[in-house]
mmCIF file of C-alpha atoms in Angstrom:
data_model
loop_
_atom_site.group_PDB
_atom_site.id
_atom_site.type_symbol
_atom_site.label_atom_id
_atom_site.label_comp_id
_atom_site.label_asym_id
_atom_site.label_seq_id
_atom_site.Cartn_x
_atom_site.Cartn_y
_atom_site.Cartn_z
ATOM 1 C CA UNK A 112 96.082 -48.032 69.909
ATOM 2 C CA UNK A 113 98.456 -50.391 71.600
ATOM 3 C CA UNK A 114 102.189 -50.508 72.059
ATOM 4 C CA UNK A 115 104.723 -48.739 74.200
ATOM 5 C CA UNK A 116 103.275 -45.801 76.077
ATOM 6 C CA UNK A 117 105.597 -42.921 76.699
ATOM 7 C CA UNK A 118 104.550 -40.449 79.357
ATOM 8 C CA UNK A 119 105.357 -37.023 78.065
ATOM 9 C CA UNK A 120 104.033 -35.291 81.164
ATOM 10 C CA UNK A 121 101.715 -32.353 81.439
ATOM 11 C CA UNK A 122 102.243 -29.549 78.938
ATOM 12 C CA UNK A 123 103.932 -26.618 80.509
ATOM 13 C CA UNK A 124 105.669 -28.809 83.226
ATOM 14 C CA UNK A 125 109.122 -30.291 83.172
ATOM 15 C CA UNK A 126 110.431 -33.690 84.389
ATOM 16 C CA UNK A 127 113.838 -32.294 85.090
ATOM 17 C CA UNK A 128 114.543 -32.699 88.825
ATOM 18 C CA UNK A 129 115.723 -29.635 90.686
ATOM 19 C CA UNK A 130 119.509 -29.350 90.449
ATOM 20 C CA UNK A 131 119.948 -29.248 94.247
ATOM 21 C CA UNK A 132 118.055 -32.503 94.698
ATOM 22 C CA UNK A 133 120.201 -34.232 92.075
ATOM 23 C CA UNK A 134 123.384 -33.036 93.722
ATOM 24 C CA UNK A 135 122.186 -34.318 97.104
ATOM 25 C CA UNK A 136 121.445 -37.753 95.634
ATOM 26 C CA UNK A 137 124.869 -38.031 94.085
ATOM 27 C CA UNK A 138 126.556 -36.824 97.244
ATOM 28 C CA UNK A 139 124.917 -39.577 99.275
ATOM 29 C CA UNK A 140 125.085 -42.396 96.739
ATOM 30 C CA UNK A 141 128.704 -42.184 95.599
ATOM 31 C CA UNK A 142 130.211 -42.630 99.077
ATOM 32 C CA UNK A 143 127.781 -45.450 99.755
ATOM 33 C CA UNK A 144 128.831 -47.272 96.601
ATOM 34 C CA UNK A 145 132.517 -46.708 97.344
ATOM 35 C CA UNK A 146 132.053 -47.924 100.895
ATOM 36 C CA UNK A 147 130.372 -51.085 99.663
ATOM 37 C CA UNK A 148 133.217 -51.711 97.239
ATOM 38 C CA UNK A 149 135.855 -51.098 99.883
ATOM 39 C CA UNK A 150 134.117 -53.376 102.353
ATOM 40 C CA UNK A 151 133.982 -56.052 99.723
ATOM 41 C CA UNK A 152 137.688 -55.677 99.039
ATOM 42 C CA UNK A 153 138.572 -55.656 102.742
ATOM 43 C CA UNK A 154 136.478 -58.679 103.665
ATOM 44 C CA UNK A 155 138.652 -61.795 104.036
ATOM 45 C CA UNK A 156 138.309 -64.273 101.243
ATOM 46 C CA UNK A 157 136.528 -67.456 102.259
ATOM 47 C CA UNK A 158 138.972 -70.273 103.051
ATOM 48 C CA UNK A 159 139.758 -72.530 100.137
ATOM 49 C CA UNK A 160 138.911 -76.198 100.395
ATOM 50 C CA UNK A 161 142.019 -78.355 100.444
ATOM 51 C CA UNK A 162 141.911 -81.017 97.749
ATOM 52 C CA UNK A 163 141.841 -84.539 99.157
ATOM 53 C CA UNK A 164 144.585 -86.616 97.536
ATOM 54 C CA UNK A 165 144.202 -90.028 99.130
ATOM 55 C CA UNK A 166 143.066 -91.782 102.291
ATOM 56 C CA UNK A 167 145.105 -94.727 103.570
ATOM 57 C CA UNK A 168 144.329 -97.321 106.219
ATOM 58 C CA UNK A 169 146.871 -97.273 109.028
ATOM 59 C CA UNK A 170 148.259 -100.528 110.460
ATOM 60 C CA UNK A 171 147.226 -101.623 113.926
ATOM 61 C CA UNK A 172 150.284 -100.002 115.504
ATOM 62 C CA UNK A 173 149.195 -96.635 114.072
ATOM 63 C CA UNK A 174 152.785 -95.786 113.122
ATOM 64 C CA UNK A 175 153.685 -93.619 110.171
ATOM 65 C CA UNK A 176 156.358 -91.122 109.178
ATOM 66 C CA UNK A 177 156.566 -88.503 106.442
ATOM 67 C CA UNK A 178 159.736 -87.327 104.717
ATOM 68 C CA UNK A 179 161.106 -86.523 101.259
ATOM 69 C CA UNK A 180 157.663 -86.766 99.682
ATOM 70 C CA UNK A 181 157.073 -90.280 101.037
ATOM 71 C CA UNK A 182 154.715 -91.711 103.667
ATOM 72 C CA UNK A 183 156.237 -94.736 105.403
ATOM 73 C CA UNK A 184 154.036 -97.250 107.243
ATOM 74 C CA UNK A 185 154.340 -100.866 108.354
ATOM 75 C CA UNK A 186 152.296 -103.702 106.882
ATOM 76 C CA UNK A 187 152.639 -107.457 107.290
ATOM 77 C CA UNK A 188 156.067 -107.204 108.873
ATOM 78 C CA UNK A 189 157.387 -104.954 106.114
ATOM 79 C CA UNK A 190 158.045 -101.273 105.604
ATOM 80 C CA UNK A 191 155.979 -99.632 102.876
ATOM 81 C CA UNK A 192 156.790 -96.292 101.245
ATOM 82 C CA UNK A 193 154.008 -94.437 99.414
ATOM 83 C CA UNK A 194 154.053 -91.214 97.458
ATOM 84 C CA UNK A 195 152.580 -88.263 99.337
ATOM 85 C CA UNK A 196 151.410 -86.831 96.011
ATOM 86 C CA UNK A 197 149.053 -89.700 95.124
ATOM 87 C CA UNK A 198 149.393 -92.483 97.708
ATOM 88 C CA UNK A 199 150.859 -94.889 95.163
ATOM 89 C CA UNK A 200 153.296 -97.512 96.549
ATOM 90 C CA UNK A 201 156.927 -96.657 95.849
ATOM 91 C CA UNK A 202 158.819 -99.376 97.668
ATOM 92 C CA UNK A 203 158.700 -102.137 100.282
ATOM 93 C CA UNK A 204 161.455 -103.467 102.524
ATOM 94 C CA UNK A 205 161.785 -106.164 105.165
ATOM 95 C CA UNK A 206 161.878 -105.065 108.791
ATOM 96 C CA UNK A 207 164.878 -106.010 110.889
ATOM 97 C CA UNK A 208 162.542 -106.907 113.774
ATOM 98 C CA UNK A 209 158.856 -106.837 114.607
ATOM 99 C CA UNK A 210 159.625 -105.189 117.943
ATOM 100 C CA UNK A 211 159.952 -101.445 118.313
ATOM 101 C CA UNK A 212 159.193 -98.805 115.698
ATOM 102 C CA UNK A 213 161.423 -97.175 113.065
ATOM 103 C CA UNK A 214 162.183 -93.460 113.012
ATOM 104 C CA UNK A 215 163.707 -90.867 110.710
ATOM 105 C CA UNK A 216 166.969 -88.976 111.026
ATOM 106 C CA UNK A 217 166.526 -85.242 111.747
ATOM 107 C CA UNK A 218 166.813 -84.370 108.039
ATOM 108 C CA UNK A 219 164.004 -86.912 107.363
ATOM 109 C CA UNK A 220 166.016 -88.494 104.541
ATOM 110 C CA UNK A 221 167.095 -91.772 106.186
ATOM 111 C CA UNK A 222 164.835 -94.301 107.946
ATOM 112 C CA UNK A 223 166.399 -96.227 110.833
ATOM 113 C CA UNK A 224 164.877 -99.593 111.730
ATOM 114 C CA UNK A 225 166.255 -101.068 114.969
ATOM 115 C CA UNK A 226 165.731 -104.445 116.573
ATOM 116 C CA UNK A 227 164.657 -104.287 120.215
ATOM 117 C CA UNK A 228 166.421 -107.103 122.051
ATOM 118 C CA UNK A 229 165.434 -107.585 125.690
ATOM 119 C CA UNK A 230 169.052 -108.431 126.490
ATOM 120 C CA UNK A 231 170.177 -105.023 125.231
ATOM 121 C CA UNK A 232 171.804 -106.162 121.999
ATOM 122 C CA UNK A 233 170.470 -104.391 118.919
ATOM 123 C CA UNK A 234 170.970 -104.058 115.179
ATOM 124 C CA UNK A 235 170.096 -100.959 113.148
ATOM 125 C CA UNK A 236 169.348 -101.014 109.423
ATOM 126 C CA UNK A 237 169.175 -97.759 107.454
ATOM 127 C CA UNK A 238 166.981 -97.219 104.388
ATOM 128 C CA UNK A 239 166.769 -94.380 101.905
ATOM 129 C CA UNK A 240 163.338 -92.797 102.506
ATOM 130 C CA UNK A 241 162.870 -91.925 98.844
ATOM 131 C CA UNK A 242 163.667 -95.333 97.345
ATOM 132 C CA UNK A 243 163.609 -97.785 100.270
ATOM 133 C CA UNK A 244 167.097 -98.996 99.341
ATOM 134 C CA UNK A 245 169.089 -100.479 102.214
ATOM 135 C CA UNK A 246 171.982 -98.156 102.944
ATOM 136 C CA UNK A 247 173.778 -100.001 105.755
ATOM 137 C CA UNK A 248 173.492 -102.327 108.747
ATOM 138 C CA UNK A 249 175.409 -101.985 112.031
ATOM 139 C CA UNK A 250 175.257 -103.292 115.581
ATOM 140 C CA UNK A 251 173.748 -100.927 118.130
ATOM 141 C CA UNK A 252 170.846 -98.538 118.444
ATOM 142 C CA UNK A 253 170.811 -94.783 117.656
ATOM 143 C CA UNK A 254 171.894 -92.693 120.644
ATOM 144 C CA UNK A 255 172.317 -89.264 119.019
ATOM 145 C CA UNK A 256 172.629 -87.538 115.656
ATOM 146 C CA UNK A 257 175.336 -85.331 114.202
ATOM 147 C CA UNK A 258 175.638 -83.429 110.947
ATOM 148 C CA UNK A 259 175.183 -86.207 108.398
ATOM 149 C CA UNK A 260 176.037 -88.881 110.970
ATOM 150 C CA UNK A 261 174.417 -91.258 113.449
ATOM 151 C CA UNK A 262 175.887 -92.246 116.819
ATOM 152 C CA UNK A 263 175.125 -95.880 117.666
ATOM 153 C CA UNK A 264 175.503 -97.463 121.086
ATOM 154 C CA UNK A 265 176.088 -101.196 121.205
ATOM 155 C CA UNK A 266 176.099 -103.379 124.319
ATOM 156 C CA UNK A 267 178.931 -105.871 123.926
ATOM 157 C CA UNK A 268 177.700 -108.244 126.633
ATOM 158 C CA UNK A 269 179.230 -109.643 129.773
ATOM 159 C CA UNK A 270 181.691 -107.309 131.450
ATOM 160 C CA UNK A 271 182.960 -105.855 128.178
ATOM 161 C CA UNK A 272 180.865 -102.695 128.476
ATOM 162 C CA UNK A 273 179.480 -100.738 125.531
ATOM 163 C CA UNK A 274 180.791 -99.449 122.237
ATOM 164 C CA UNK A 275 180.029 -96.080 120.628
ATOM 165 C CA UNK A 276 180.162 -96.020 116.835
ATOM 166 C CA UNK A 277 179.815 -92.946 114.665
ATOM 167 C CA UNK A 278 178.652 -93.787 111.140
ATOM 168 C CA UNK A 279 177.898 -91.749 108.042
ATOM 169 C CA UNK A 280 174.096 -91.566 107.805
ATOM 170 C CA UNK A 281 174.073 -92.152 104.038
ATOM 171 C CA UNK A 282 176.920 -94.585 103.419
ATOM 172 C CA UNK A 283 177.291 -96.298 106.792
ATOM 173 C CA UNK A 284 181.040 -95.668 106.733
ATOM 174 C CA UNK A 285 182.432 -95.909 110.274
ATOM 175 C CA UNK A 286 184.010 -92.614 111.346
ATOM 176 C CA UNK A 287 184.869 -93.495 114.938
ATOM 177 C CA UNK A 288 184.608 -96.389 117.363
ATOM 178 C CA UNK A 289 185.304 -95.910 121.076
ATOM 179 C CA UNK A 290 184.596 -97.996 124.198
ATOM 180 C CA UNK A 291 182.199 -96.804 126.895
ATOM 181 C CA UNK A 292 181.268 -98.174 130.296
ATOM 182 C CA UNK A 293 177.557 -99.020 130.746
ATOM 183 C CA UNK A 294 177.011 -96.024 133.035
ATOM 184 C CA UNK A 295 178.778 -93.480 130.822
ATOM 185 C CA UNK A 296 176.651 -90.748 129.232
ATOM 186 C CA UNK A 297 177.168 -89.709 125.620
ATOM 187 C CA UNK A 298 175.673 -87.219 123.187
ATOM 188 C CA UNK A 299 176.566 -85.139 120.154
ATOM 189 C CA UNK A 300 177.314 -81.443 120.672
ATOM 190 C CA UNK A 301 174.638 -79.288 119.097
ATOM 191 C CA UNK A 302 176.980 -78.104 116.349
ATOM 192 C CA UNK A 303 176.736 -81.682 115.060
ATOM 193 C CA UNK A 304 180.490 -82.276 114.800
ATOM 194 C CA UNK A 305 181.636 -83.476 118.249
ATOM 195 C CA UNK A 306 180.990 -86.574 120.330
ATOM 196 C CA UNK A 307 180.818 -85.817 124.057
ATOM 197 C CA UNK A 308 181.301 -88.633 126.576
ATOM 198 C CA UNK A 309 180.899 -88.075 130.321
ATOM 199 C CA UNK A 310 182.208 -91.061 132.259
ATOM 200 C CA UNK A 311 180.504 -92.096 135.473
ATOM 201 C CA UNK A 312 183.789 -91.305 137.203
ATOM 202 C CA UNK A 313 183.685 -87.699 135.977
ATOM 203 C CA UNK A 314 186.056 -87.663 132.997
ATOM 204 C CA UNK A 315 184.739 -85.661 130.019
ATOM 205 C CA UNK A 316 186.064 -86.265 126.502
ATOM 206 C CA UNK A 317 185.252 -84.469 123.259
ATOM 207 C CA UNK A 318 186.047 -86.219 119.970
ATOM 208 C CA UNK A 319 185.595 -85.241 116.361
ATOM 209 C CA UNK A 320 182.758 -87.220 114.799
ATOM 210 C CA UNK A 321 184.645 -87.139 111.516
ATOM 211 C CA UNK A 322 187.581 -89.290 112.654
ATOM 212 C CA UNK A 323 187.483 -89.782 116.448
ATOM 213 C CA UNK A 324 190.301 -87.343 117.192
ATOM 214 C CA UNK A 325 190.230 -86.093 120.810
ATOM 215 C CA UNK A 326 189.744 -82.317 120.759
ATOM 216 C CA UNK A 327 189.372 -81.554 124.478
ATOM 217 C CA UNK A 328 189.319 -83.222 127.886
ATOM 218 C CA UNK A 329 187.859 -82.085 131.186
ATOM 219 C CA UNK A 330 186.344 -83.152 134.492
ATOM 220 C CA UNK A 331 182.757 -83.116 135.688
ATOM 221 C CA UNK A 332 181.774 -83.190 139.330
ATOM 222 C CA UNK A 333 179.362 -86.107 139.570
ATOM 223 C CA UNK A 334 178.141 -88.385 142.344
ATOM 224 C CA UNK A 335 177.065 -91.211 140.056
ATOM 225 C CA UNK A 336 179.090 -94.360 140.562
ATOM 226 C CA UNK A 337 180.210 -96.446 137.581
ATOM 227 C CA UNK A 338 177.727 -99.159 136.681
ATOM 228 C CA UNK A 339 174.781 -100.020 134.422
ATOM 229 C CA UNK A 340 172.465 -97.694 136.382
ATOM 230 C CA UNK A 341 174.622 -94.675 137.086
ATOM 231 C CA UNK A 342 171.887 -92.029 136.984
ATOM 232 C CA UNK A 343 174.024 -89.891 134.678
ATOM 233 C CA UNK A 344 172.920 -88.134 131.472
ATOM 234 C CA UNK A 345 174.270 -85.365 129.270
ATOM 235 C CA UNK A 346 172.382 -82.952 127.011
ATOM 236 C CA UNK A 347 173.858 -80.563 124.432
ATOM 237 C CA UNK A 348 172.139 -77.159 124.431
ATOM 238 C CA UNK A 349 173.328 -73.858 122.935
ATOM 239 C CA UNK A 350 177.019 -74.761 122.971
ATOM 240 C CA UNK A 351 176.873 -76.131 126.521
ATOM 241 C CA UNK A 352 177.076 -79.693 127.819
ATOM 242 C CA UNK A 353 174.386 -79.960 130.483
ATOM 243 C CA UNK A 354 175.321 -82.841 132.798
ATOM 244 C CA UNK A 355 172.383 -84.278 134.743
ATOM 245 C CA UNK A 356 173.377 -86.309 137.807
ATOM 246 C CA UNK A 357 170.377 -88.051 139.366
ATOM 247 C CA UNK A 358 172.339 -90.051 141.916
ATOM 248 C CA UNK A 359 171.674 -89.585 145.617
ATOM 249 C CA UNK A 360 168.862 -87.619 147.217
ATOM 250 C CA UNK A 361 168.884 -84.749 144.704
ATOM 251 C CA UNK A 362 169.236 -84.020 141.001
ATOM 252 C CA UNK A 363 172.245 -81.854 140.189
ATOM 253 C CA UNK A 364 172.390 -80.062 136.826
ATOM 254 C CA UNK A 365 175.709 -78.505 135.754
ATOM 255 C CA UNK A 366 176.598 -76.540 132.613
ATOM 256 C CA UNK A 367 180.000 -77.014 130.930
ATOM 257 C CA UNK A 368 180.641 -74.816 127.860
ATOM 258 C CA UNK A 369 182.014 -76.933 125.019
ATOM 259 C CA UNK A 370 184.838 -74.446 124.458
ATOM 260 C CA UNK A 371 186.313 -74.794 127.961
ATOM 261 C CA UNK A 372 184.690 -77.806 129.683
ATOM 262 C CA UNK A 373 184.876 -75.791 132.905
ATOM 263 C CA UNK A 374 181.762 -75.643 135.100
ATOM 264 C CA UNK A 375 179.874 -72.411 134.401
ATOM 265 C CA UNK A 376 176.915 -72.993 136.706
ATOM 266 C CA UNK A 377 175.241 -75.594 138.907
ATOM 267 C CA UNK A 378 171.654 -76.027 140.094
ATOM 268 C CA UNK A 379 170.140 -78.534 142.500
ATOM 269 C CA UNK A 380 166.624 -79.923 142.398
ATOM 270 C CA UNK A 381 164.620 -82.556 144.227
ATOM 271 C CA UNK A 382 165.217 -86.262 143.765
ATOM 272 C CA UNK A 383 162.042 -86.594 141.698
ATOM 273 C CA UNK A 384 163.098 -83.907 139.224
ATOM 274 C CA UNK A 385 164.927 -84.396 135.948
ATOM 275 C CA UNK A 386 166.328 -82.169 133.199
ATOM 276 C CA UNK A 387 165.990 -82.374 129.424
ATOM 277 C CA UNK A 388 166.677 -80.214 126.419
ATOM 278 C CA UNK A 389 163.631 -78.231 125.240
ATOM 279 C CA UNK A 390 164.287 -76.128 122.135
ATOM 280 C CA UNK A 391 167.315 -74.007 123.142
ATOM 281 C CA UNK A 392 166.668 -74.063 126.903
ATOM 282 C CA UNK A 393 166.825 -76.634 129.712
ATOM 283 C CA UNK A 394 163.517 -77.922 131.067
ATOM 284 C CA UNK A 395 163.344 -79.320 134.594
ATOM 285 C CA UNK A 396 159.984 -81.070 135.087
ATOM 286 C CA UNK A 397 159.099 -82.390 138.508
ATOM 287 C CA UNK A 398 156.425 -82.626 141.192
ATOM 288 C CA UNK A 399 156.630 -78.865 141.753
ATOM 289 C CA UNK A 400 155.851 -77.972 138.157
ATOM 290 C CA UNK A 401 158.091 -77.003 135.247
ATOM 291 C CA UNK A 402 161.216 -74.869 135.659
ATOM 292 C CA UNK A 403 163.175 -73.593 132.650
ATOM 293 C CA UNK A 404 166.867 -72.632 132.797
ATOM 294 C CA UNK A 405 169.141 -70.587 130.564
ATOM 295 C CA UNK A 406 171.763 -73.152 129.413
ATOM 296 C CA UNK A 407 174.533 -70.537 129.295
ATOM 297 C CA UNK A 408 174.124 -69.149 132.810
ATOM 298 C CA UNK A 409 171.880 -71.566 134.686
ATOM 299 C CA UNK A 410 169.536 -68.673 135.518
ATOM 300 C CA UNK A 411 165.907 -69.651 136.019
ATOM 301 C CA UNK A 412 163.974 -68.087 133.146
ATOM 302 C CA UNK A 413 160.571 -69.007 134.510
ATOM 303 C CA UNK A 414 158.663 -71.543 136.577
ATOM 304 C CA UNK A 415 155.033 -72.616 136.379
ATOM 305 C CA UNK A 416 153.262 -75.096 138.636
ATOM 306 C CA UNK A 417 150.517 -75.659 136.060
ATOM 307 C CA UNK A 418 152.733 -77.689 133.747
ATOM 308 C CA UNK A 419 154.851 -80.723 134.257
ATOM 309 C CA UNK A 420 155.518 -82.711 131.100
ATOM 310 C CA UNK A 421 157.318 -80.978 128.203
ATOM 311 C CA UNK A 422 157.551 -82.652 124.815
ATOM 312 C CA UNK A 423 161.217 -82.950 123.764
ATOM 313 C CA UNK A 424 161.886 -80.497 120.941
ATOM 314 C CA UNK A 425 164.953 -78.956 119.325
ATOM 315 C CA UNK A 426 163.378 -75.800 117.878
ATOM 316 C CA UNK A 427 160.285 -73.647 118.171
ATOM 317 C CA UNK A 428 157.762 -73.247 120.991
ATOM 318 C CA UNK A 429 157.368 -75.778 123.789
ATOM 319 C CA UNK A 430 154.429 -78.140 123.969
ATOM 320 C CA UNK A 431 153.652 -78.871 127.624
ATOM 321 C CA UNK A 432 151.090 -81.011 129.391
ATOM 322 C CA UNK A 433 149.144 -80.020 132.459
ATOM 323 C CA UNK A 434 150.415 -81.149 135.854
ATOM 324 C CA UNK A 435 146.857 -82.233 136.619
ATOM 325 C CA UNK A 436 146.432 -85.857 135.538
ATOM 326 C CA UNK A 437 142.768 -85.473 134.626
ATOM 327 C CA UNK A 438 143.629 -82.618 132.254
ATOM 328 C CA UNK A 439 146.345 -84.716 130.628
ATOM 329 C CA UNK A 440 143.951 -87.600 130.148
ATOM 330 C CA UNK A 441 141.496 -85.176 128.537
ATOM 331 C CA UNK A 442 144.157 -84.339 125.955
ATOM 332 C CA UNK A 443 144.809 -80.742 127.045
ATOM 333 C CA UNK A 444 148.152 -79.313 125.935
ATOM 334 C CA UNK A 445 149.593 -75.808 125.893
ATOM 335 C CA UNK A 446 151.993 -74.111 123.495
ATOM 336 C CA UNK A 447 154.346 -71.761 125.362
ATOM 337 C CA UNK A 448 157.279 -69.497 124.577
ATOM 338 C CA UNK A 449 160.416 -71.317 125.827
ATOM 339 C CA UNK A 450 162.123 -68.142 127.058
ATOM 340 C CA UNK A 451 159.252 -66.418 128.865
ATOM 341 C CA UNK A 452 156.632 -69.072 129.590
ATOM 342 C CA UNK A 453 154.030 -66.930 127.833
ATOM 343 C CA UNK A 454 151.067 -68.965 126.617
ATOM 344 C CA UNK A 455 150.892 -68.931 122.820
ATOM 345 C CA UNK A 456 147.949 -71.265 122.340
ATOM 346 C CA UNK A 457 145.763 -73.705 124.218
ATOM 347 C CA UNK A 458 145.627 -77.080 122.513
ATOM 348 C CA UNK A 459 142.607 -79.314 123.074
ATOM 349 C CA UNK A 460 141.559 -82.604 121.486
ATOM 350 C CA UNK A 461 139.868 -80.399 118.866
ATOM 351 C CA UNK A 462 143.058 -78.403 118.176
ATOM 352 C CA UNK A 463 146.231 -80.135 117.006
ATOM 353 C CA UNK A 464 149.631 -79.040 115.718
ATOM 354 C CA UNK A 465 151.278 -79.205 112.329
ATOM 355 C CA UNK A 466 154.762 -80.569 112.943
ATOM 356 C CA UNK A 467 157.466 -78.243 111.662
ATOM 357 C CA UNK A 468 155.070 -75.265 111.461
ATOM 358 C CA UNK A 469 154.666 -73.835 114.978
ATOM 359 C CA UNK A 470 152.352 -71.067 113.757
ATOM 360 C CA UNK A 471 149.841 -73.493 112.217
ATOM 361 C CA UNK A 472 146.968 -75.381 113.870
ATOM 362 C CA UNK A 473 144.305 -77.750 112.665
ATOM 363 C CA UNK A 474 140.986 -77.140 114.437
ATOM 364 C CA UNK A 475 138.096 -79.568 114.315
ATOM 365 C CA UNK A 476 134.728 -77.877 113.790
ATOM 366 C CA UNK A 477 132.491 -78.905 116.749
ATOM 367 C CA UNK A 478 129.376 -77.982 114.765
ATOM 368 C CA UNK A 479 130.445 -80.055 111.768
ATOM 369 C CA UNK A 480 132.356 -83.136 112.985
ATOM 370 C CA UNK A 481 133.460 -84.102 109.487
ATOM 371 C CA UNK A 482 135.268 -80.837 108.890
ATOM 372 C CA UNK A 483 138.505 -79.278 110.151
ATOM 373 C CA UNK A 484 140.168 -75.946 109.442
ATOM 374 C CA UNK A 485 143.857 -75.109 109.044
ATOM 375 C CA UNK A 486 144.608 -71.865 110.852
ATOM 376 C CA UNK A 487 147.644 -69.661 111.250
ATOM 377 C CA UNK A 488 148.470 -67.685 114.373
ATOM 378 C CA UNK A 489 147.000 -64.197 114.241
ATOM 379 C CA UNK A 490 144.953 -64.794 111.091
ATOM 380 C CA UNK A 491 141.283 -63.851 111.232
ATOM 381 C CA UNK A 492 140.137 -66.529 108.805
ATOM 382 C CA UNK A 493 141.190 -70.155 108.263
ATOM 383 C CA UNK A 494 143.892 -70.804 105.692
ATOM 384 C CA UNK A 495 142.144 -73.889 104.335
ATOM 385 C CA UNK A 496 139.281 -76.265 105.101
ATOM 386 C CA UNK A 497 139.679 -80.057 105.331
ATOM 387 C CA UNK A 498 136.802 -82.422 104.609
ATOM 388 C CA UNK A 499 137.478 -84.745 107.559
ATOM 389 C CA UNK A 500 137.868 -84.734 111.327
ATOM 390 C CA UNK A 501 141.561 -84.671 112.221
ATOM 391 C CA UNK A 502 142.453 -86.618 115.381
ATOM 392 C CA UNK A 503 146.106 -85.950 116.205
ATOM 393 C CA UNK A 504 149.045 -83.842 115.072
ATOM 394 C CA UNK A 505 149.659 -83.520 111.334
ATOM 395 C CA UNK A 506 152.787 -83.428 109.164
ATOM 396 C CA UNK A 507 153.367 -80.939 106.350
ATOM 397 C CA UNK A 508 155.378 -82.043 103.318
ATOM 398 C CA UNK A 509 155.657 -79.281 100.733
ATOM 399 C CA UNK A 510 152.135 -78.363 99.618
ATOM 400 C CA UNK A 511 150.688 -81.505 101.230
ATOM 401 C CA UNK A 512 149.236 -82.033 104.696
ATOM 402 C CA UNK A 513 149.156 -85.551 106.167
ATOM 403 C CA UNK A 514 146.861 -86.144 109.158
ATOM 404 C CA UNK A 515 145.513 -89.116 111.151
ATOM 405 C CA UNK A 516 141.739 -89.170 110.722
ATOM 406 C CA UNK A 517 138.787 -91.221 111.957
ATOM 407 C CA UNK A 518 138.486 -95.017 111.739
ATOM 408 C CA UNK A 519 142.221 -95.672 111.694
ATOM 409 C CA UNK A 520 142.903 -93.756 108.505
ATOM 410 C CA UNK A 521 145.570 -91.349 107.286
ATOM 411 C CA UNK A 522 144.376 -88.629 104.925
ATOM 412 C CA UNK A 523 146.484 -86.515 102.569
ATOM 413 C CA UNK A 524 145.355 -83.116 101.295
ATOM 414 C CA UNK A 525 146.928 -80.696 98.880
ATOM 415 C CA UNK A 526 146.763 -77.232 100.408
ATOM 416 C CA UNK A 527 145.975 -74.150 98.329
ATOM 417 C CA UNK A 528 148.733 -72.031 96.836
ATOM 418 C CA UNK A 529 152.176 -73.191 97.999
ATOM 419 C CA UNK A 530 150.892 -74.774 101.177
ATOM 420 C CA UNK A 531 152.096 -73.618 104.565
ATOM 421 C CA UNK A 532 155.318 -72.270 103.055
ATOM 422 C CA UNK A 533 153.338 -69.381 101.550
#
């Protein structure tokens, strides 16, 4: 007889397990199963692979910009705009000059292309980033930016000095035009509505960028003498005009609140030091390291001899380079809190930034040179994986990430979900 054999057991015995044993088995197994399920739910999901959209070949100058869903590069003496979404050409435009490189306005909506004349004369042409259409052309080069406006500085030649022109960034309409001596310093107050001019003789004038109306006058104590090389600069930080006077055997930095134009504080540094705006503080790099001042009071927030070269920024953490030249040449950079000097991240050639997203990094995998990972500060797992080695800082544009990659290329990926905005 063949077929399925069913073991009925020995007559008089039972196959029912003792109740206590069955209870013990259930008591051990159920928690084990639940624990396995919970561990599975708690484990971080593997990073999603970012979808490669396109890879472009960069021109020899390596220049590119990203704004309004468009990648702008140069090619054959022309500007070329390509869609970030698919790399398709959108527009081309003639360059005003083969010297120098174009750049975008802070809102990344207007491209400014400026000739670079050795004699100091310059012409700036503005293009719409989205369409490439020429918006306007004016004499001068960009000196500062206001809310919806561009401040141009034009050297008139001879002994006629300079001219400051405020134009509407979109239409090119001239809002103000004022003379300036070659050694005068000018900027736009950080509210974006006022032109500040500090004359080499010490006179300070605030004008409305909308129509040139004088709103306030004052005096600055400066040593710089009038002339083409006056050693005078002005920075606008947190509602304060920070006047930097590099004349003589020291650098003097003085804060003048825009509301009063009266000196609120003064600090002196060595002749080799300077002062620049960094986020919403004042950075003073020099041979003795990097000092950071509160723009409202002049108080020293912190000082560190390890760092010397801050990248100019208007918001977010500071990116600083090591005071040691060999470390700088090796590509070492550090991300620090501007108010405390606390180290937020160490940046190496294998770790680069995503512009506009201070909490994001792109890290090259040393074990797999053709792979990089997008990480967020504090996250245990990568946000996304890129199928290429990223070389330098990237740009995010909506859900897309644009990065320089090997062999002179520029690669675009579409990040998972809503990109870095998520």
